[in-house]
Coordinates of C-alpha atoms and ligand atoms in Angstrom, one line a residue:
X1418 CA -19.9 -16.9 6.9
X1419 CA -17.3 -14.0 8.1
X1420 CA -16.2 -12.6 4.9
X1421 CA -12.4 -12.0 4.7
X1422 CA -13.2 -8.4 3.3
X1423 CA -16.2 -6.2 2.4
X1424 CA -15.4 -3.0 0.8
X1425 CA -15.6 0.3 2.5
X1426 CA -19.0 1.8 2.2
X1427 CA -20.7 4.5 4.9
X1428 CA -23.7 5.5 2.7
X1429 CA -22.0 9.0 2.0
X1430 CA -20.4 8.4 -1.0
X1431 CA -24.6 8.1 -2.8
X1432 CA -25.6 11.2 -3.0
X1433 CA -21.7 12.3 -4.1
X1434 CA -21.4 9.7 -7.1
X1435 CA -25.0 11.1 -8.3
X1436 CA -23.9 14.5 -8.1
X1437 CA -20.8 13.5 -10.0
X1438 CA -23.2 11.7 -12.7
X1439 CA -25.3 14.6 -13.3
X1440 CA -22.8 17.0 -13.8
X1441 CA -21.1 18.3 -16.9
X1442 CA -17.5 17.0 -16.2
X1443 CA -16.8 13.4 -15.4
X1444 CA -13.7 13.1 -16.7
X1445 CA -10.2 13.5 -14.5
X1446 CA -9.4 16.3 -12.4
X1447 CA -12.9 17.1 -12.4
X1448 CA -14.4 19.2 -8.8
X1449 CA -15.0 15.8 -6.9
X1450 CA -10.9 15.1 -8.5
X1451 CA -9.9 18.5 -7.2
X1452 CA -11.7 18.2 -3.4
X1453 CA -9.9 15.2 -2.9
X1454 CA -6.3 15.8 -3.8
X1455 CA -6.1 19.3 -1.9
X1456 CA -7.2 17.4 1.0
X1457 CA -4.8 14.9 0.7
X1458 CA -2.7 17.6 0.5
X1459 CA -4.0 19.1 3.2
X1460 CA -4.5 16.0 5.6
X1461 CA -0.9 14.5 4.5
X1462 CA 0.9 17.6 4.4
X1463 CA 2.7 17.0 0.9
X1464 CA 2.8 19.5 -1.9
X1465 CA 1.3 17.9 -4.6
X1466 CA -1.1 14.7 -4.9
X1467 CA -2.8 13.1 -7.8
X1468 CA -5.7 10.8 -8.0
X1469 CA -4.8 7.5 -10.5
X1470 CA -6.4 4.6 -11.4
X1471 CA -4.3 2.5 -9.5
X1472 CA -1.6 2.2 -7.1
X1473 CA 0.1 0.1 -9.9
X1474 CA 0.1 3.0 -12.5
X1475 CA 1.2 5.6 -9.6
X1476 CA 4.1 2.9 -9.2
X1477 CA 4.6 3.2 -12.8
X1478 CA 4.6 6.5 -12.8
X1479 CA 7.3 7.3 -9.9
X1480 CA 9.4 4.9 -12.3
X1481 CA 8.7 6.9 -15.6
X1482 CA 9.6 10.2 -13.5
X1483 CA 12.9 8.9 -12.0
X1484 CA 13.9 7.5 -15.6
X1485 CA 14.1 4.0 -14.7
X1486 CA 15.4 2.2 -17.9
X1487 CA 17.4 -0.9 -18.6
X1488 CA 20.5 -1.9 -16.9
X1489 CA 19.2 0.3 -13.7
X1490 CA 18.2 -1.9 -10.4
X1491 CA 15.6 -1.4 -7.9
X1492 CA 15.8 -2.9 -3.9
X1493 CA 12.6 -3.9 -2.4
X1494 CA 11.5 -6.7 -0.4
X1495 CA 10.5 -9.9 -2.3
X1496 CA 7.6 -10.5 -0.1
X1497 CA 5.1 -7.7 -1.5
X1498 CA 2.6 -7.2 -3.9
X1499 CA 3.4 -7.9 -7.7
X1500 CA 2.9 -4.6 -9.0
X1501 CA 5.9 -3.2 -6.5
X1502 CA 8.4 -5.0 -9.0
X1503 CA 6.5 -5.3 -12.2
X1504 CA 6.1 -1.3 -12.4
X1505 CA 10.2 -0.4 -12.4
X1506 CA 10.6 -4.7 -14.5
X1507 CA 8.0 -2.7 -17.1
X1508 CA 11.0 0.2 -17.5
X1509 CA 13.7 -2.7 -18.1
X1510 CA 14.9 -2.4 -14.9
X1511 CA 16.7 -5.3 -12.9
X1512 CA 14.8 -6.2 -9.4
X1513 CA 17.2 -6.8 -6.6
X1514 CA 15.2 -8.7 -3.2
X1515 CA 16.7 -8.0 -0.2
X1516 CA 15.1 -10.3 2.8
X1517 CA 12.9 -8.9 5.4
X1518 CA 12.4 -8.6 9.2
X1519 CA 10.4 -11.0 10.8
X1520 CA 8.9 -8.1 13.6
X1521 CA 7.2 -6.1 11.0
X1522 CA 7.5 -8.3 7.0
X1523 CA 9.3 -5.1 5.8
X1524 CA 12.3 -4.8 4.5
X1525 CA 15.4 -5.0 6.2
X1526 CA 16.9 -1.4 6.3
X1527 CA 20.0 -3.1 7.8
X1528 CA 20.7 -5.2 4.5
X1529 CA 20.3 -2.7 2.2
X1530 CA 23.3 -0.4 1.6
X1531 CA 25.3 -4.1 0.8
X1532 CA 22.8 -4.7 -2.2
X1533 CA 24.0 -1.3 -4.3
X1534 CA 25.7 -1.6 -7.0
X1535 CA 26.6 1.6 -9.5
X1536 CA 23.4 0.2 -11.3
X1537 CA 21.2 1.2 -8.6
X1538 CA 18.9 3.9 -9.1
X1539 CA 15.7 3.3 -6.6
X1540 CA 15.2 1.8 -3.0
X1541 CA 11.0 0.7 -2.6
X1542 CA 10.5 0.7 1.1
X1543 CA 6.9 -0.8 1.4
X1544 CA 4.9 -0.5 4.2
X1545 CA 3.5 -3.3 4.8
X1546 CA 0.5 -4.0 7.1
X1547 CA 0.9 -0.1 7.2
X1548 CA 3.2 0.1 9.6
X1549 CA 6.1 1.5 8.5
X1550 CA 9.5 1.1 7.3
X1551 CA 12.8 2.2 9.3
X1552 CA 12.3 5.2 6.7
X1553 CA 15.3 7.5 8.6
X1554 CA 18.0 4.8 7.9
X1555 CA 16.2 3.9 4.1
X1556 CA 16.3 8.1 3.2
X1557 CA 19.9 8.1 4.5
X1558 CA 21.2 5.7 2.3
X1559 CA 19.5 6.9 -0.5
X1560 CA 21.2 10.2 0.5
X1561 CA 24.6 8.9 0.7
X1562 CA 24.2 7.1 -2.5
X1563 CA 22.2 9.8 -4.5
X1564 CA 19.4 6.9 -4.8
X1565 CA 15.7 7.6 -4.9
X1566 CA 13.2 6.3 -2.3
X1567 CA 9.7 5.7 -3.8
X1568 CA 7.3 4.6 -1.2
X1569 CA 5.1 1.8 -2.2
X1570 CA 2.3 3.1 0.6
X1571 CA -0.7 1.2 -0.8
X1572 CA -1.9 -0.2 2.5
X1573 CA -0.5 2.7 4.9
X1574 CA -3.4 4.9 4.3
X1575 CA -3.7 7.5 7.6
X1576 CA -0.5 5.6 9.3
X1577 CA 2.4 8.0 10.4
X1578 CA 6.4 7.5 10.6
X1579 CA 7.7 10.2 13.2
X1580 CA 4.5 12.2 12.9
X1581 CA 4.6 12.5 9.3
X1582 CA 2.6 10.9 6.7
X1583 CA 3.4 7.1 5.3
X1584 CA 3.7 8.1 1.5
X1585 CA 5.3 12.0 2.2
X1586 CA 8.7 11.0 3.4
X1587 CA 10.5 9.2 0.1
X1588 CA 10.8 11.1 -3.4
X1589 CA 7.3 10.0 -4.5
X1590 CA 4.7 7.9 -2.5
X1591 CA 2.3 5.8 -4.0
X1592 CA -1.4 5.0 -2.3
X1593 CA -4.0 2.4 -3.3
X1594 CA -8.2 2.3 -3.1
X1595 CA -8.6 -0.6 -4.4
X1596 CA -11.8 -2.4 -2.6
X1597 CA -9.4 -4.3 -0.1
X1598 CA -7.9 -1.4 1.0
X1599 CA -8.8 0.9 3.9
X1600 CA -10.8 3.6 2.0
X1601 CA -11.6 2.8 -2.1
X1602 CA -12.7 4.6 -5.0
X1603 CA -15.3 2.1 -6.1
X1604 CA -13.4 -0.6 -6.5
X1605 CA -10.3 0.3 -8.2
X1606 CA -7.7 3.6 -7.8
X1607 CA -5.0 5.1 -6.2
X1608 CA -2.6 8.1 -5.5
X1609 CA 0.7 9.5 -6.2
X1610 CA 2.7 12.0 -4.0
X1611 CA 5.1 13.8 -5.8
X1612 CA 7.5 15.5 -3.2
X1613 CA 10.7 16.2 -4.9
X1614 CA 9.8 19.5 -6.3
X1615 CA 12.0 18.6 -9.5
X1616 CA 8.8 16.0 -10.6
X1617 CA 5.8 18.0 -10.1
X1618 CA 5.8 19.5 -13.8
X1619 CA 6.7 16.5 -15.5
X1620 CA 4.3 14.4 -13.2
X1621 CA 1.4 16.1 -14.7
X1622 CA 2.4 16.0 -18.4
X1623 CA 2.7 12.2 -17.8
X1624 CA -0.5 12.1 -16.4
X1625 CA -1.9 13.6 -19.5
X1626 CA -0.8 11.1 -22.5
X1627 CA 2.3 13.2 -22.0
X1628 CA 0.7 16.7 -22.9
X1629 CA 1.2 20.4 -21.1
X1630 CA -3.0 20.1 -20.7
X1631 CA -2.9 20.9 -17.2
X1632 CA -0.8 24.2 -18.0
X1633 CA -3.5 24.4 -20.6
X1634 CA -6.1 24.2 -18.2
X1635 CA -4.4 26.7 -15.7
X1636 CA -4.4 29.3 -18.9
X1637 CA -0.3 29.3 -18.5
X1638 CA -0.7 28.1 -22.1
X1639 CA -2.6 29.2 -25.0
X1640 CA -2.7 25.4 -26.5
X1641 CA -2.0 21.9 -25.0
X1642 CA 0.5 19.7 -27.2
X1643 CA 2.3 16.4 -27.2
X1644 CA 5.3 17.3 -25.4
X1645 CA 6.9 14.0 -23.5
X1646 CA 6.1 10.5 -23.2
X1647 CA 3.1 9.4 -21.2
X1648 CA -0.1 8.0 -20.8
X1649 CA -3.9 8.1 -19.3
X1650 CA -3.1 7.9 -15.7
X1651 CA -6.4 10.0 -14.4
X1652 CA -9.1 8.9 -12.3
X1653 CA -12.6 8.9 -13.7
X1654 CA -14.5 11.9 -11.4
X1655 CA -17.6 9.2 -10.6
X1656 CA -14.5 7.6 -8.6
X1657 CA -13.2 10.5 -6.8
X1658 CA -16.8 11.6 -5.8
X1659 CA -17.1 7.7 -4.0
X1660 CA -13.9 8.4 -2.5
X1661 CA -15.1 12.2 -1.4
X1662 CA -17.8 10.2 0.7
X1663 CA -15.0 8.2 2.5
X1664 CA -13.0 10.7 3.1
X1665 CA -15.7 12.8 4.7
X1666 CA -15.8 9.6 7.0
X1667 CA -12.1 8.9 7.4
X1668 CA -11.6 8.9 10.9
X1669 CA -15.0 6.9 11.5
X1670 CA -13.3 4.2 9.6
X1671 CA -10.1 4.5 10.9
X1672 CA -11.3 4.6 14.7
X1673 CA -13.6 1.7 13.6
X1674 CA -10.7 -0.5 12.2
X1675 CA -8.3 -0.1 15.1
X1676 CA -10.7 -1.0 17.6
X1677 CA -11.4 -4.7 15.7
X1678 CA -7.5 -4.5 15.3
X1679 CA -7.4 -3.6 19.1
X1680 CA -10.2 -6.7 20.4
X1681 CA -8.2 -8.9 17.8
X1682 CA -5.0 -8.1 19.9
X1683 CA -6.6 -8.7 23.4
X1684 CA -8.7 -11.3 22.5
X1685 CA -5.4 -13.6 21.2
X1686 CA -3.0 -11.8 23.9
X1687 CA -2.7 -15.0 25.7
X1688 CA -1.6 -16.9 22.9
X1689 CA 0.3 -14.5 21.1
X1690 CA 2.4 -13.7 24.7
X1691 CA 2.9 -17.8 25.0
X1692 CA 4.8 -17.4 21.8
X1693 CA 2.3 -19.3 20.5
X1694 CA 1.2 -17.0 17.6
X1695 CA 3.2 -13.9 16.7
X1696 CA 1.8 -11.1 15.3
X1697 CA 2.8 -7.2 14.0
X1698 CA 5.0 -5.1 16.6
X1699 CA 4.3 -1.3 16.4
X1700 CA 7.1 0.6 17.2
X1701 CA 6.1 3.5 19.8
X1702 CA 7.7 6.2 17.0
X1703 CA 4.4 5.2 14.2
X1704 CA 1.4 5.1 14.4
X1705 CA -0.4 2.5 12.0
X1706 CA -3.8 2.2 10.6
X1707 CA -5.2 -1.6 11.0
X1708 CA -5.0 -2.4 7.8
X1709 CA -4.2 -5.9 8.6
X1710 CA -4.4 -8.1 11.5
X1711 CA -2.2 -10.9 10.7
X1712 CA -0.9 -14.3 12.4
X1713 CA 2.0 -16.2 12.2
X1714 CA 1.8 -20.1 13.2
X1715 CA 4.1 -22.7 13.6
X1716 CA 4.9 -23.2 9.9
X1717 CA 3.0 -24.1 6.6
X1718 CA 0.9 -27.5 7.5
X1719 CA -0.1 -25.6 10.8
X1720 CA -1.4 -22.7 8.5
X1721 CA -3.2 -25.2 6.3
X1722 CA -4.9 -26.5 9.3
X1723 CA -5.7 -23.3 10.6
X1724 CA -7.3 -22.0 7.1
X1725 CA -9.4 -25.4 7.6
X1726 CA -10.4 -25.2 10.6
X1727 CA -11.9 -21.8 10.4
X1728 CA -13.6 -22.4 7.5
X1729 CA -15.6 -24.6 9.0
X1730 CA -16.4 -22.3 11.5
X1731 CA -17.6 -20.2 8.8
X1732 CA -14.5 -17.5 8.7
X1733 CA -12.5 -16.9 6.0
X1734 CA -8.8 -16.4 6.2
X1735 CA -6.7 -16.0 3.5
X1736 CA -2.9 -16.1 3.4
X1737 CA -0.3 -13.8 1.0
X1738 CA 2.4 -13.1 -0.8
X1739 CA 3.7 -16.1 -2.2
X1740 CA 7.7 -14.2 -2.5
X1741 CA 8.3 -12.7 -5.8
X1742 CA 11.9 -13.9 -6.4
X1743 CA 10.5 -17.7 -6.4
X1744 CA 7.7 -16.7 -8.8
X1745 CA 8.3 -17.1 -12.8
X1746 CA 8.5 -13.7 -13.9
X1747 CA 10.3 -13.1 -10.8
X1748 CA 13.1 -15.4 -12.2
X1749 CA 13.5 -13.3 -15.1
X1750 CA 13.5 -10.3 -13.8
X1751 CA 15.2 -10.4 -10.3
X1752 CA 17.8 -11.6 -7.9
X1753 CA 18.4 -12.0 -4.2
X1754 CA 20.8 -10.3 -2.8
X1755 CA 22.2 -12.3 0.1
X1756 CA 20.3 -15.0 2.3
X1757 CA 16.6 -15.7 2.4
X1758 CA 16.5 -16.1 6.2
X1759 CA 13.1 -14.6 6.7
X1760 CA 11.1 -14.4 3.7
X1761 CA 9.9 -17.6 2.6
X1762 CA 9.9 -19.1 6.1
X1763 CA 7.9 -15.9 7.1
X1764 CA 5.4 -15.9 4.6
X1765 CA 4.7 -19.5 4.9
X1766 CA 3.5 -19.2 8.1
X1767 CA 1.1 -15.9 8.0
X1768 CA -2.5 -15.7 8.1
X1769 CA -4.8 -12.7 7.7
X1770 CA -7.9 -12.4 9.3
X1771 CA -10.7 -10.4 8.6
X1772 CA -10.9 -7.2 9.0
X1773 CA -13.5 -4.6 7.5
X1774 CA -15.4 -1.4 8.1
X1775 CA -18.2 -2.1 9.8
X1776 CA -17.4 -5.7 10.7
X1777 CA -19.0 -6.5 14.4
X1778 CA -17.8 -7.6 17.6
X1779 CA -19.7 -10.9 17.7
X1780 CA -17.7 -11.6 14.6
X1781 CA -14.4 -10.4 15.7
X1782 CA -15.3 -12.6 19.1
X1783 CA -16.5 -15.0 17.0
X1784 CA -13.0 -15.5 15.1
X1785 CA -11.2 -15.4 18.2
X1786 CA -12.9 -18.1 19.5
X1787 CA -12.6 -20.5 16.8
X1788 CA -8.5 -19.9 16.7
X1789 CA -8.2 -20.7 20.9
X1790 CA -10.9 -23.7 20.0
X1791 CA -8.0 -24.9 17.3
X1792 CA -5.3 -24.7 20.2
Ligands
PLP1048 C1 -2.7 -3.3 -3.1 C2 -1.3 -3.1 -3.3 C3 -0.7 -2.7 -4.5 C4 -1.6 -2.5 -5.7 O1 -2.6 -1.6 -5.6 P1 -3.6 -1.4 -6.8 O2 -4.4 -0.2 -6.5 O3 -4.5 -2.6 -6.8 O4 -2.9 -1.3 -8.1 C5 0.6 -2.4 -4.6 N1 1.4 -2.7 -3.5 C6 1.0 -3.1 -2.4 C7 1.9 -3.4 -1.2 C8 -0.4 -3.4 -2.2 O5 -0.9 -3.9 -1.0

């Protein structure tokens, strides 16, 4: 059986998360904590990152910064993750969908200056796939309209727009590690990139349950006290010393995923170029970082059959999003602005395949095989 995903491991992160465990400070921002967000800092060229639990909370965080509250709306693409509407729905705010483009599943930059209303207050370009959005047009309306970007870049880990960084272009980025993602803290976390200089302060006090602790810690103040709203969004220091022994890997993993992405691609080029399957177009201006190597088929019975089929050749596929305005809290929350041409009729019709760190070539071959055995 070809699992659909095993978690990143290279055998580094050992003797990291023991030296994490027998030190004196486990808790957030502790030296494994520190390593890693000055070279995110570093490697992403953004002033100012910080390790979080999740990619969720950094999403909830980029909405606590901005001051998302009721009455407010937020634009983002239906077809995406749950926690890219539930972190601003969580504030009060209204979700506005706008549909998607069928090339590259993200949003359409093209539809979204006609979804703003006066209520609008963030756009949520997500990367999907980690290829990225049309971020030039998406931080020009936000411009025009003095709107805020916040990039939902869970899966665009190491992918560039223009040369920069997926995650460093909008107000605030957000990053996952969760175990399906390209590089994971043990299981669960995530990042936030703050890089409007006017949420870098405030960033860290909600961080800390909404304290000055990190000034505290600095020695800029004599005590730490409760001085704005916030919570516990710190990474435990066992997680950033797992993710220390990725990132001393990181282009190992990377090199290793876009070459399965890369025999994937050949190995299907006949059927993809007979129109046959479609898959993800990367435009020469990005770069992306495999995180996915997805399918389209004819339509949903033909992706049933597929999903069928290779199980019983022993792979595992899987299939996402089911589109968030269709879903139930999605009806409470949300609206579609203008005509579902590409999202639901898009998403029926996508498969992922596996792809993992460390997966073989007999297994991507192997996959290949069975999809031109089904045609
Ligand atoms: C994985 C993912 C998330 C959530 O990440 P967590 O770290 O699990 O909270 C959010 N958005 C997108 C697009 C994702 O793929």
């Amino acid at each position: 059986m070809i699992n659909f995903n095993v978690p990143p491991y290279t055998g580094s992160e050992d003797e990291h998360v023991l030296s994490a465990m027998r030190s004196s400070k486990i808790s957030g921002d502790g030296p494994y904590s520190k390593k890693c967000q000055a070279w995110f800092e570093g490697e992403l060229k953004c002033s100012k990152a910080l390790l979080v639990p999740s990619c969720t909370h950094a999403l909830e965080m980029a909405a606590i910064l901005i001051g998302v509250g009721p009455g407010d709306e937020v634009i983002m693409p239906s077809f995406t993750f749950v926690s890219t509407a539930n972190a601003f729905a969580l504030r009060g705010a209204k979700i506005v969908f706008v549909d998607i483009r069928p090339d590259t599943m993200n949003i359409n930059e093209q539809l979204i200056e006609s979804a703003i209303t006066a209520q609008t207050k963030v756009i949520v370009p997500v990367h999907y796939a980690g290829v990225a959005c049309d971020m030039d047009v998406i931080m020009s309306i936000a411009d025009r309209y003095g709107i805020y970007v916040v990039e939902d870049a869970a899966q665009g880990m190491m992918s560039t727009y223009k040369g920069r960084a997926l995650g460093t272009i909008g107000h605030i980025g957000a990053f996952s590690f969760h175990e399906t993602k390209n590089y994971t803290s043990g299981g669960e976390g995530g990042l936030l990139i703050v890089n409007d200089a006017q949420f870098v302060e405030r960033s860290e006090i909600i961080r800390e349950k909404g304290t000055d602790r990190s000034k505290f810690f600095r020695g800029l103040v004599d005590k730490y006290s409760w001085v704005d709203i916030g919570s516990s969004y710190l990474m435990s220091d066992l997680q950033a010393a797992f993710l220390w022994g990725q990132l001393e890997k990181v282009n190992e993993i990377n090199a290793s995923r876009l070459a399965i992405w890369d025999r994937y691609f050949s190995g299907l080029s006949a059927l993809v170029g007979r129109n046959i399957l479609v898959t993800s177009e990367v435009h020469k201006d990005r770069t992306h970082n495999a995180h996915m190597f997805y399918l389209k088929l004819k339509d949903i019975n033909q992706r049933t059959q597929m999903l069928d089929h290779l199980k019983t050749c022993g792979v595992m596929a899987v299939f996402h999003y089911v589109p968030l305005h269709s879903s139930l809290a999605g009806k409470l929350h949300s609206r579609f602005h203008g005509v579902d041409n590409y999202t639901t009729a898009e998403s029926e019709r996508l498969i992922r395949l596996p792809i993992w760190y460390g997966m073989k070539e007999a297994q991507v071959d192997h996959v290949v095989n069975s999809i031109k055995e089904f045609y």
